[in-house]
Coordinates of C-alpha atoms in Angstrom, one line a residue:
M1 CA 54.0 -277.1 45.5
A2 CA 50.7 -276.8 47.2
V3 CA 48.2 -274.5 45.8
G4 CA 48.2 -271.2 47.7
S5 CA 52.0 -271.1 48.5
G6 CA 54.5 -269.1 46.7
N7 CA 53.9 -265.8 44.8
G8 CA 51.0 -267.0 42.8
K9 CA 52.7 -267.5 39.5
Q10 CA 52.7 -271.2 40.1
W11 CA 48.9 -271.1 39.4
L12 CA 49.6 -270.4 35.8
S13 CA 52.5 -272.8 35.5
E14 CA 50.5 -275.9 36.6
P15 CA 49.5 -277.7 33.3
H16 CA 46.0 -278.9 34.4
L17 CA 45.2 -275.6 35.9
G18 CA 46.2 -273.8 32.7
Q19 CA 43.8 -275.8 30.7
M20 CA 41.0 -275.0 33.2
G21 CA 41.7 -271.3 32.8
Y22 CA 41.6 -271.5 29.0
T23 CA 38.2 -273.3 29.2
K24 CA 36.8 -270.6 31.3
V25 CA 38.0 -267.9 29.0
R26 CA 36.3 -269.7 26.1
F27 CA 33.1 -269.9 28.0
V28 CA 33.1 -266.2 28.9
V29 CA 33.8 -265.2 25.3
A30 CA 31.0 -267.5 24.0
M31 CA 28.5 -266.0 26.5
A32 CA 29.5 -262.5 25.4
C33 CA 29.0 -263.4 21.7
A34 CA 25.6 -265.0 22.5
C35 CA 24.4 -261.9 24.4
A36 CA 25.6 -259.6 21.5
L37 CA 23.7 -261.8 19.0
V38 CA 20.5 -261.6 21.0
Y39 CA 20.8 -257.8 21.3
I40 CA 21.3 -257.4 17.6
L41 CA 18.3 -259.7 16.7
S42 CA 16.1 -257.8 19.2
F43 CA 17.1 -254.4 17.7
A44 CA 16.4 -255.7 14.2
V45 CA 13.0 -257.0 15.1
M46 CA 12.0 -253.8 17.0
S47 CA 13.1 -251.7 14.1
A48 CA 10.8 -253.6 11.8
R49 CA 7.9 -253.3 14.2
P50 CA 8.5 -250.9 17.0
C51 CA 5.1 -251.2 18.6
W52 CA 3.6 -254.3 20.2
N53 CA 0.4 -254.9 22.0
T54 CA 1.4 -252.5 24.9
C55 CA 1.8 -249.6 22.5
I56 CA -1.0 -247.1 22.1
P57 CA -2.2 -247.6 18.6
T58 CA -2.4 -244.0 17.6
S59 CA 1.2 -243.5 18.3
C60 CA 2.1 -246.3 16.0
S61 CA -0.2 -245.8 13.0
P62 CA -2.2 -242.9 11.4
V63 CA -5.9 -242.6 12.0
G64 CA -7.8 -245.0 9.8
S65 CA -4.8 -247.4 9.4
P66 CA -5.6 -251.1 9.9
L67 CA -2.8 -251.1 12.5
A68 CA -4.6 -248.6 14.6
S69 CA -7.1 -251.1 15.8
N70 CA -5.0 -253.0 18.3
S71 CA -6.5 -256.1 16.8
L72 CA -4.5 -259.3 17.4
S73 CA -6.1 -261.3 14.7
Q74 CA -5.7 -258.9 11.7
P75 CA -3.0 -260.0 9.3
A76 CA -0.6 -257.5 7.9
A77 CA -0.9 -256.6 4.2
S78 CA 1.7 -258.3 2.0
V79 CA 4.1 -256.2 -0.1
E80 CA 2.2 -257.1 -3.2
E81 CA -1.1 -255.9 -1.7
S82 CA 0.3 -252.6 -0.5
D83 CA 2.0 -251.9 -3.8
M84 CA -0.8 -252.9 -6.2
V85 CA -4.1 -252.2 -4.4
P86 CA -5.1 -248.5 -4.6
K87 CA -5.6 -246.8 -1.3
R88 CA -9.4 -246.1 -1.6
L89 CA -10.2 -243.7 1.2
H90 CA -13.4 -245.2 2.3
D91 CA -11.4 -248.4 3.0
Q92 CA -9.2 -246.5 5.4
V93 CA -12.0 -245.4 7.8
F94 CA -11.7 -247.0 11.2
H95 CA -14.5 -249.3 12.2
P96 CA -14.3 -249.9 15.9
Q97 CA -17.1 -252.5 16.2
K98 CA -15.6 -254.7 13.5
Q99 CA -12.1 -254.3 14.9
S100 CA -13.2 -255.3 18.4
E101 CA -15.0 -258.3 17.2
S102 CA -12.0 -259.6 15.3
A103 CA -9.8 -259.0 18.4
L104 CA -12.1 -261.0 20.6
M105 CA -11.9 -264.0 18.3
A106 CA -8.2 -264.1 18.7
V107 CA -8.1 -264.2 22.5
G108 CA -9.6 -266.2 25.3
E109 CA -12.4 -265.1 27.5
P110 CA -10.2 -264.0 30.4
E111 CA -8.6 -261.4 28.1
Q112 CA -11.8 -260.1 26.6
L113 CA -12.6 -257.6 29.3
A114 CA -9.1 -256.1 29.3
L115 CA -9.0 -256.0 25.5
N116 CA -12.3 -254.2 25.3
T117 CA -11.2 -251.7 27.9
R118 CA -7.9 -251.0 26.1
A119 CA -9.6 -250.8 22.7
E120 CA -12.1 -248.2 24.0
T121 CA -9.5 -246.3 25.8
H122 CA -7.2 -246.0 22.8
R123 CA -9.8 -246.0 19.9
R124 CA -9.4 -243.1 17.6
G125 CA -11.4 -242.1 14.6
T126 CA -15.1 -242.8 14.1
D127 CA -17.4 -244.2 11.4
I128 CA -20.8 -243.1 10.0
S129 CA -22.7 -245.5 12.4
R130 CA -21.4 -243.5 15.4
I131 CA -22.6 -240.1 14.2
V132 CA -26.2 -239.0 14.9
F133 CA -27.6 -236.3 12.7
G134 CA -30.2 -233.7 13.9
I135 CA -31.8 -232.1 10.9
A136 CA -33.7 -228.8 11.6
A137 CA -36.8 -228.6 9.5
A138 CA -40.4 -227.2 9.4
A139 CA -43.5 -229.1 8.3
D140 CA -44.6 -226.3 6.0
V141 CA -41.5 -226.5 3.8
W142 CA -40.6 -230.1 4.3
K143 CA -42.1 -231.3 1.0
G144 CA -39.6 -229.4 -1.1
R145 CA -36.6 -229.5 1.3
K146 CA -36.7 -233.3 1.7
E147 CA -35.3 -233.6 -1.9
Y148 CA -32.0 -232.2 -0.7
I149 CA -31.8 -234.7 2.2
K150 CA -32.5 -237.6 -0.1
L151 CA -29.4 -236.8 -2.1
W152 CA -27.0 -237.6 0.8
W153 CA -28.9 -239.7 3.3
K154 CA -28.2 -243.4 3.4
P155 CA -30.1 -246.2 5.2
E156 CA -27.1 -247.1 7.4
M157 CA -27.0 -243.6 8.9
R158 CA -28.6 -242.6 12.2
G159 CA -30.5 -239.4 12.9
F160 CA -33.8 -237.5 12.9
V161 CA -35.6 -234.7 11.2
W162 CA -36.9 -232.4 13.9
L163 CA -40.2 -230.7 12.9
D164 CA -42.4 -228.2 14.6
K165 CA -45.5 -230.4 14.0
T166 CA -46.5 -233.7 12.3
P167 CA -46.6 -233.2 8.5
D168 CA -49.9 -233.8 6.9
G169 CA -50.3 -236.9 4.7
E170 CA -46.6 -237.7 4.7
E171 CA -45.5 -241.3 4.0
W172 CA -42.0 -241.8 5.4
D173 CA -39.4 -244.1 3.9
D174 CA -35.7 -244.8 4.4
R175 CA -34.6 -242.3 1.8
Y176 CA -34.5 -239.7 4.6
P177 CA -34.3 -239.9 8.4
P178 CA -37.4 -240.6 10.6
F179 CA -39.0 -237.4 12.0
K180 CA -39.6 -236.3 15.5
V181 CA -41.7 -233.3 16.8
S182 CA -39.7 -230.9 18.9
E183 CA -40.8 -230.2 22.5
K184 CA -42.8 -227.0 23.1
T185 CA -40.8 -223.9 23.8
T186 CA -43.6 -221.5 24.9
N187 CA -42.1 -221.2 28.4
F188 CA -39.0 -219.5 26.9
E189 CA -38.9 -215.8 26.4
Y190 CA -38.0 -214.4 22.9
T191 CA -37.5 -210.7 22.6
N192 CA -35.6 -210.2 19.3
K193 CA -37.9 -208.1 17.0
K194 CA -36.2 -209.1 13.8
G195 CA -36.1 -212.9 14.4
W196 CA -38.4 -215.9 14.8
R197 CA -38.9 -217.8 18.0
F198 CA -38.5 -221.1 16.3
A199 CA -34.8 -220.4 16.8
I200 CA -35.2 -221.6 20.4
R201 CA -36.7 -224.9 19.2
I202 CA -33.8 -225.5 16.7
S203 CA -31.1 -224.6 19.3
R204 CA -32.4 -227.5 21.5
I205 CA -32.1 -230.2 18.9
V206 CA -28.7 -231.5 20.1
S207 CA -30.0 -231.7 23.7
E208 CA -33.2 -233.4 22.7
T209 CA -31.4 -235.9 20.5
F210 CA -28.9 -236.7 23.3
R211 CA -31.8 -237.4 25.8
L212 CA -33.1 -240.1 23.5
G213 CA -30.3 -242.3 25.0
L214 CA -29.0 -243.7 21.7
P215 CA -26.0 -246.2 22.2
D216 CA -22.6 -246.0 20.7
V217 CA -22.6 -242.3 19.7
D218 CA -19.3 -240.3 19.2
W219 CA -20.7 -237.2 17.6
F220 CA -24.0 -235.3 17.2
V221 CA -24.1 -233.3 13.9
L222 CA -26.6 -230.6 13.4
G223 CA -27.6 -229.2 10.0
D224 CA -30.5 -227.7 8.1
D225 CA -32.9 -229.3 5.7
D226 CA -31.4 -227.4 2.8
T227 CA -27.8 -228.6 3.6
L228 CA -25.9 -231.2 1.5
F229 CA -23.5 -233.3 3.6
F230 CA -20.6 -235.2 2.1
S231 CA -20.7 -237.9 4.7
E232 CA -17.4 -239.7 3.9
N233 CA -15.5 -236.4 4.3
L234 CA -17.4 -235.6 7.5
V235 CA -16.3 -239.0 9.0
Q236 CA -12.7 -238.3 8.0
V237 CA -12.7 -234.8 9.4
L238 CA -14.2 -235.9 12.8
S239 CA -11.8 -238.8 13.0
K240 CA -9.0 -236.3 13.6
Y241 CA -10.4 -235.5 17.0
D242 CA -10.8 -237.4 20.2
H243 CA -14.5 -237.9 20.6
R244 CA -14.0 -238.5 24.4
K245 CA -13.1 -234.8 24.8
M246 CA -15.4 -231.8 24.6
Y247 CA -15.5 -230.5 21.0
Y248 CA -17.6 -227.9 19.2
I249 CA -16.6 -228.1 15.5
G250 CA -17.8 -226.0 12.6
S251 CA -17.0 -222.9 10.6
N252 CA -17.9 -219.2 10.0
S253 CA -20.0 -217.4 7.5
E254 CA -18.7 -216.4 4.0
S255 CA -20.0 -212.9 4.9
H256 CA -17.6 -210.7 7.0
L257 CA -20.6 -208.6 8.2
Q258 CA -22.5 -211.7 9.4
N259 CA -19.4 -212.8 11.3
I260 CA -19.2 -209.4 12.9
L261 CA -22.9 -209.2 13.8
F262 CA -22.9 -212.7 15.3
S263 CA -19.4 -213.9 16.1
Y264 CA -16.2 -215.2 14.6
N265 CA -16.2 -217.7 17.5
M266 CA -19.6 -219.1 16.4
A267 CA -20.3 -222.1 14.2
F268 CA -23.0 -221.1 11.7
G269 CA -25.6 -223.8 12.0
G270 CA -26.8 -224.0 8.4
G271 CA -23.4 -225.2 7.3
G272 CA -23.5 -227.8 10.0
F273 CA -21.5 -228.3 13.2
A274 CA -20.5 -231.3 15.3
I275 CA -20.7 -231.7 19.1
S276 CA -18.8 -234.5 20.8
H277 CA -20.7 -236.8 23.1
P278 CA -19.2 -235.5 26.3
A279 CA -20.1 -231.9 25.3
A280 CA -23.6 -232.9 24.4
K281 CA -24.0 -234.6 27.7
I282 CA -23.2 -231.5 29.7
L283 CA -25.1 -229.2 27.3
S284 CA -28.3 -231.3 27.8
K285 CA -28.2 -230.6 31.5
M286 CA -27.6 -226.8 31.4
Q287 CA -29.0 -225.6 28.1
D288 CA -32.5 -224.7 29.2
S289 CA -31.2 -222.5 32.0
C290 CA -28.6 -221.1 29.5
L291 CA -31.3 -220.2 27.0
A292 CA -33.2 -218.3 29.6
R293 CA -30.3 -215.8 29.8
Y294 CA -30.4 -215.0 26.1
P295 CA -33.9 -214.1 25.0
H296 CA -32.5 -211.2 22.9
L297 CA -30.4 -213.3 20.5
F298 CA -31.5 -213.7 16.9
G299 CA -31.0 -217.3 15.9
S300 CA -30.4 -220.8 17.0
D301 CA -26.7 -221.0 16.2
D302 CA -25.9 -217.9 18.3
R303 CA -27.9 -219.4 21.2
M304 CA -25.8 -222.6 20.9
H305 CA -22.6 -220.5 20.8
A306 CA -23.7 -218.7 23.9
C307 CA -24.1 -222.0 25.8
M308 CA -20.8 -223.4 24.5
A309 CA -19.1 -220.2 25.7
E310 CA -20.6 -220.8 29.2
L311 CA -19.2 -224.3 29.1
G312 CA -15.8 -222.9 28.1
V313 CA -15.7 -225.0 24.9
P314 CA -14.2 -222.9 22.0
L315 CA -15.0 -223.4 18.4
T316 CA -12.7 -225.7 16.5
K317 CA -12.8 -224.4 12.9
E318 CA -13.0 -226.7 10.0
P319 CA -13.4 -224.7 6.8
G320 CA -15.0 -227.6 4.8
F321 CA -18.3 -226.7 6.5
H322 CA -19.9 -224.1 4.3
Q323 CA -22.7 -221.8 5.5
F324 CA -22.7 -220.3 2.0
D325 CA -24.0 -216.9 2.9
I326 CA -23.8 -215.8 -0.7
H327 CA -26.2 -215.3 -3.6
G328 CA -26.1 -216.1 -7.3
D329 CA -23.3 -217.9 -9.2
A330 CA -21.3 -219.9 -6.7
S331 CA -18.8 -221.3 -9.3
G332 CA -16.1 -218.8 -8.3
I333 CA -15.9 -220.1 -4.7
L334 CA -16.5 -223.7 -5.6
A335 CA -13.9 -223.8 -8.3
S336 CA -11.3 -222.5 -5.9
H337 CA -12.2 -224.6 -2.9
P338 CA -9.5 -224.5 -0.1
V339 CA -7.3 -227.6 0.2
V340 CA -9.5 -229.2 2.8
P341 CA -12.3 -231.9 2.5
L342 CA -15.6 -230.5 1.3
V343 CA -18.0 -231.4 4.2
S344 CA -21.2 -229.4 3.5
I345 CA -23.0 -226.8 1.3
H346 CA -25.9 -224.8 2.7
H347 CA -28.5 -222.3 1.4
L348 CA -29.1 -224.5 -1.7
D349 CA -32.3 -222.5 -2.4
L350 CA -30.4 -219.2 -2.6
I351 CA -27.6 -220.0 -5.1
D352 CA -28.0 -220.8 -8.8
P353 CA -27.8 -224.4 -9.9
I354 CA -24.1 -225.2 -9.6
F355 CA -24.0 -226.6 -13.2
P356 CA -25.2 -224.3 -16.0
N357 CA -27.8 -225.4 -18.5
T358 CA -26.5 -226.9 -21.8
K359 CA -28.1 -227.6 -25.1
D360 CA -28.9 -231.1 -23.9
K361 CA -29.6 -230.6 -20.2
N362 CA -31.6 -228.1 -18.1
Y363 CA -30.3 -228.5 -14.5
T364 CA -32.5 -227.9 -11.5
R365 CA -30.8 -227.2 -8.2
V366 CA -31.4 -230.8 -7.1
G367 CA -30.4 -232.2 -10.5
A368 CA -27.1 -230.2 -10.5
L369 CA -26.2 -231.5 -7.0
K370 CA -27.0 -235.0 -8.0
H371 CA -24.6 -234.6 -11.0
L372 CA -21.9 -233.5 -8.6
L373 CA -22.4 -236.5 -6.4
E374 CA -21.6 -238.8 -9.4
A375 CA -18.0 -237.8 -8.8
S376 CA -18.2 -237.6 -5.1
T377 CA -19.6 -241.1 -4.8
L378 CA -16.4 -242.4 -6.6
E379 CA -14.2 -240.5 -4.2
S380 CA -15.1 -237.8 -1.7
A381 CA -11.6 -236.5 -0.9
S382 CA -11.0 -235.1 -4.4
T383 CA -14.4 -233.5 -4.8
M384 CA -13.9 -229.8 -5.8
Q385 CA -10.2 -230.0 -5.1
Q386 CA -8.4 -227.5 -7.4
S387 CA -5.2 -228.4 -9.4
I388 CA -3.2 -226.0 -11.4
C389 CA -1.0 -226.5 -14.5
Y390 CA 0.1 -224.9 -17.7
D391 CA 0.7 -225.4 -21.4
K392 CA 4.1 -223.7 -21.9
S393 CA 4.3 -223.7 -25.7
R394 CA 0.9 -222.0 -26.1
R395 CA 1.0 -220.0 -22.9
W396 CA -2.3 -221.0 -21.3
S397 CA -3.1 -221.6 -17.6
F398 CA -5.5 -224.4 -16.4
T399 CA -7.3 -225.0 -13.2
V400 CA -9.0 -228.4 -12.6
S401 CA -11.7 -228.6 -9.9
W402 CA -12.4 -232.3 -9.9
G403 CA -16.0 -233.4 -10.3
Y404 CA -16.9 -229.8 -11.3
V405 CA -15.1 -227.6 -13.8
V406 CA -11.9 -227.0 -15.8
Q407 CA -11.1 -223.3 -16.3
V408 CA -8.7 -222.1 -19.0
Y409 CA -7.0 -218.7 -18.9
K410 CA -5.0 -217.1 -21.7
G411 CA -1.4 -216.3 -20.6
F412 CA 0.5 -217.2 -17.5
I413 CA -1.3 -216.7 -14.2
T414 CA 0.5 -217.7 -11.0
P415 CA -0.9 -220.3 -8.6
R416 CA -1.0 -217.6 -5.9
E417 CA -3.6 -215.8 -8.0
L418 CA -5.5 -218.8 -9.3
E419 CA -6.1 -220.2 -5.8
V420 CA -8.1 -217.1 -4.9
P421 CA -11.9 -217.3 -5.6
Q422 CA -13.2 -215.2 -8.5
K423 CA -16.2 -213.0 -7.5
T424 CA -18.9 -214.6 -9.6
F425 CA -21.2 -214.4 -6.6
L426 CA -22.7 -211.7 -4.4
S427 CA -22.4 -211.4 -0.6
W428 CA -25.2 -212.1 1.8
H429 CA -26.1 -208.5 1.6
K430 CA -25.8 -208.6 -2.2
E431 CA -22.7 -206.5 -2.4
T432 CA -19.4 -207.2 -4.3
S433 CA -16.9 -205.2 -2.3
K434 CA -13.8 -207.1 -1.2
V435 CA -14.5 -206.1 2.4
E436 CA -17.8 -208.0 2.3
F437 CA -15.9 -211.3 2.5
P438 CA -13.7 -212.8 5.3
F439 CA -11.4 -214.4 2.6
N440 CA -9.4 -213.1 -0.3
T441 CA -11.3 -212.6 -3.6
R442 CA -10.3 -211.4 -7.1
S443 CA -12.5 -209.5 -9.5
N444 CA -14.4 -211.0 -12.3
P445 CA -13.2 -209.0 -15.3
D446 CA -15.7 -206.8 -17.1
D447 CA -14.2 -207.8 -20.4
V448 CA -15.8 -211.2 -21.2
C449 CA -12.8 -212.3 -23.3
K450 CA -10.6 -212.1 -20.2
R451 CA -12.7 -214.3 -18.1
P452 CA -11.8 -218.0 -18.0
T453 CA -13.3 -220.4 -20.6
R454 CA -15.1 -223.0 -18.6
F455 CA -15.6 -226.7 -19.3
F456 CA -18.1 -228.3 -16.9
M457 CA -18.1 -232.0 -16.0
E458 CA -20.3 -234.1 -18.4
S459 CA -19.5 -237.6 -17.1
V460 CA -17.1 -239.4 -14.8
K461 CA -15.9 -243.0 -14.7
G462 CA -14.4 -244.9 -11.8
P463 CA -11.3 -247.1 -11.8
T464 CA -13.1 -250.2 -13.1
E465 CA -14.8 -248.4 -16.0
S466 CA -11.6 -246.4 -16.7
G467 CA -9.5 -249.6 -17.0
S468 CA -7.2 -248.6 -14.3
K469 CA -7.0 -249.6 -10.6
N470 CA -5.6 -246.3 -9.5
S471 CA -7.4 -243.5 -11.5
M472 CA -10.7 -242.0 -12.5
T473 CA -11.6 -240.4 -15.8
G474 CA -13.7 -237.3 -16.2
Y475 CA -15.0 -235.6 -19.4
F476 CA -15.6 -231.9 -19.3
V477 CA -17.5 -230.1 -22.1
R478 CA -17.3 -226.4 -23.1
E479 CA -19.9 -224.1 -21.6
F480 CA -22.1 -222.5 -24.2
S481 CA -21.8 -218.7 -23.9
E482 CA -23.2 -216.3 -26.4
E483 CA -21.1 -213.5 -24.8
K484 CA -17.9 -215.3 -25.7
M485 CA -18.8 -215.8 -29.3
A486 CA -17.3 -212.4 -30.0
C487 CA -14.0 -213.6 -28.5
S488 CA -13.3 -216.2 -31.1
E489 CA -10.2 -214.7 -32.6
K490 CA -8.7 -213.7 -29.3
L491 CA -9.1 -217.2 -27.9
Q492 CA -7.4 -219.2 -30.7
P493 CA -6.5 -222.0 -30.6
L494 CA -8.6 -222.7 -27.5
N495 CA -11.7 -221.6 -29.4
G496 CA -11.7 -224.9 -31.3
V497 CA -11.6 -227.1 -28.2
Q498 CA -14.9 -228.6 -27.3
R499 CA -14.0 -231.2 -24.7
I500 CA -11.3 -231.8 -22.1
K501 CA -10.5 -235.3 -20.8
V502 CA -9.0 -235.4 -17.2
V503 CA -7.5 -238.6 -15.7
R504 CA -7.1 -238.2 -12.0
E505 CA -5.2 -240.6 -9.7
L506 CA -7.0 -241.8 -6.6
T507 CA -6.1 -239.7 -3.5
D508 CA -3.7 -241.3 -1.0
S509 CA -5.2 -241.9 2.4
S510 CA -2.6 -239.6 4.0
W511 CA -4.1 -236.6 2.3
Y512 CA -6.6 -236.1 5.2
Q513 CA -3.8 -235.7 7.7
I514 CA -1.3 -233.9 5.4
P515 CA -3.3 -232.1 2.6
R516 CA -1.5 -230.8 -0.4
R517 CA -2.7 -229.6 -3.8
S518 CA -2.3 -232.2 -6.5
C519 CA 0.0 -231.6 -9.5
C520 CA -1.5 -231.3 -12.9
R521 CA 0.0 -231.9 -16.4
V522 CA -1.3 -231.1 -19.9
K523 CA -0.5 -234.3 -21.7
R524 CA -2.0 -233.6 -25.1
W525 CA -3.6 -230.7 -27.0
K526 CA -4.7 -231.6 -30.5
N527 CA -7.5 -229.9 -32.5
E528 CA -10.7 -230.2 -30.5
D529 CA -9.4 -232.2 -27.5
I530 CA -7.1 -231.6 -24.5
D531 CA -5.9 -234.4 -22.2
I532 CA -4.9 -233.6 -18.7
H533 CA -3.4 -235.8 -15.9
V534 CA -3.9 -235.0 -12.2
G535 CA -2.1 -236.8 -9.4
G536 CA 0.3 -236.6 -6.6
C537 CA 3.4 -234.4 -7.1
K538 CA 6.6 -236.2 -7.9
D539 CA 9.8 -235.5 -6.0
G540 CA 10.8 -231.9 -6.7
E541 CA 7.7 -231.2 -8.8
T542 CA 5.8 -227.9 -8.3
L543 CA 2.6 -226.5 -9.7
I544 CA 4.6 -224.5 -12.2
S545 CA 7.0 -227.2 -13.3
S546 CA 5.1 -227.6 -16.5
Y547 CA 5.7 -224.0 -17.4

């Protein structure tokens, strides 16, 4: 029967045609299986690495991650490396110039322009070479104040000390920034009877620095000559923000009244503040006309705030910038530092040396700060970060402020209370009332025996010296206090302890994005010694798990 005649069933009954149909079925099934296999393999690969070169780096990786560079030549870390090598935070900072150089080595010349454009468009984070400092100073006090700057300044940094005149007989070296003499401001009116007209000069430092035309600048940071910066923490804080946008970053005063008199929307200049490059560019064009509208203002920072308000750029608050509008013993506020990176400390001439004198050491202000930097140099993130733990059997409470002090309290005191600064200090107006401060405080007991027994840092060792890749070791010695000698019986068995050893794990790089207070455990208490371990909290662990 010819094909096409009949009811169509003959098609299936012909032997050779049946074989042909079976072959087609097998072919279709094979193709379907192949497509399914390709789909499964593609899904598996994309799950392992969901972002390719077309992905914006910041959506794939955290700031500071090696993957955030969009570099085609950078090998991924092996499992052994990621598990065994400690995540030192200064290794996590993004270096745009190094990243772009490695990327260009991996591609041909036709792709270089596109790669450069894409890297600049998506680059997040910054490094110290892309920050320019403007230090407000005066020639008459420079000789003493430069000692503070020498503590934190490094040759690889960029910036200038802005003076009112050339200092006499000064030999400059790379232990502090080069100096520049500010432009004259005699054509600006100043009418505030309680202030000083040099405030106009200082308020123009960012604009004058911008007009120098320095290349590759993300941020301009202004501070005073009596301000101590923790540069690694500064880099990490600024890396959270997109430097291509207009930013005005800083913090308020520790005095409620000062914030009322000036503004809670103002960055207090002594503690330092940061202006992004685009904001500085526009500021430099309009600031002089802006300043002419505010001859009545008191200082430089409220003039800067007035101009930023005219630009419509609000203050982005970062509480790690410290104006330190306080007097006296700052240990109460330093020992209970908030869970944020310590960026700066100002008014170093107005507070007591942060470490008390001992039988062996008499600390000057500069010497005490240099001692603090011994810990900060090993790791900035953990500096002054407070941990809380307990000895349940003896009923004692401990706070560990790394690099600074261990405080021991008799009895059980909750973390909610211990995280609040104790009023060892006076306000800017030398008052102690709670309403003087824009943050919670707790009273310093009149009964000396109820005050914490303090053990201040004597020495600190890094991972290499400590014999561990992942931890540092600090030794804290008991503060000598004649007042507390009368408390001997009340403070047993603590009265016999002379030294506390603290082992602290290196801080994970994610802490800057997701800060959390570290957990603390009293490992050993025997006779004159106590051993404490500080590190990341384990699953389900809380600060009172040890109680």
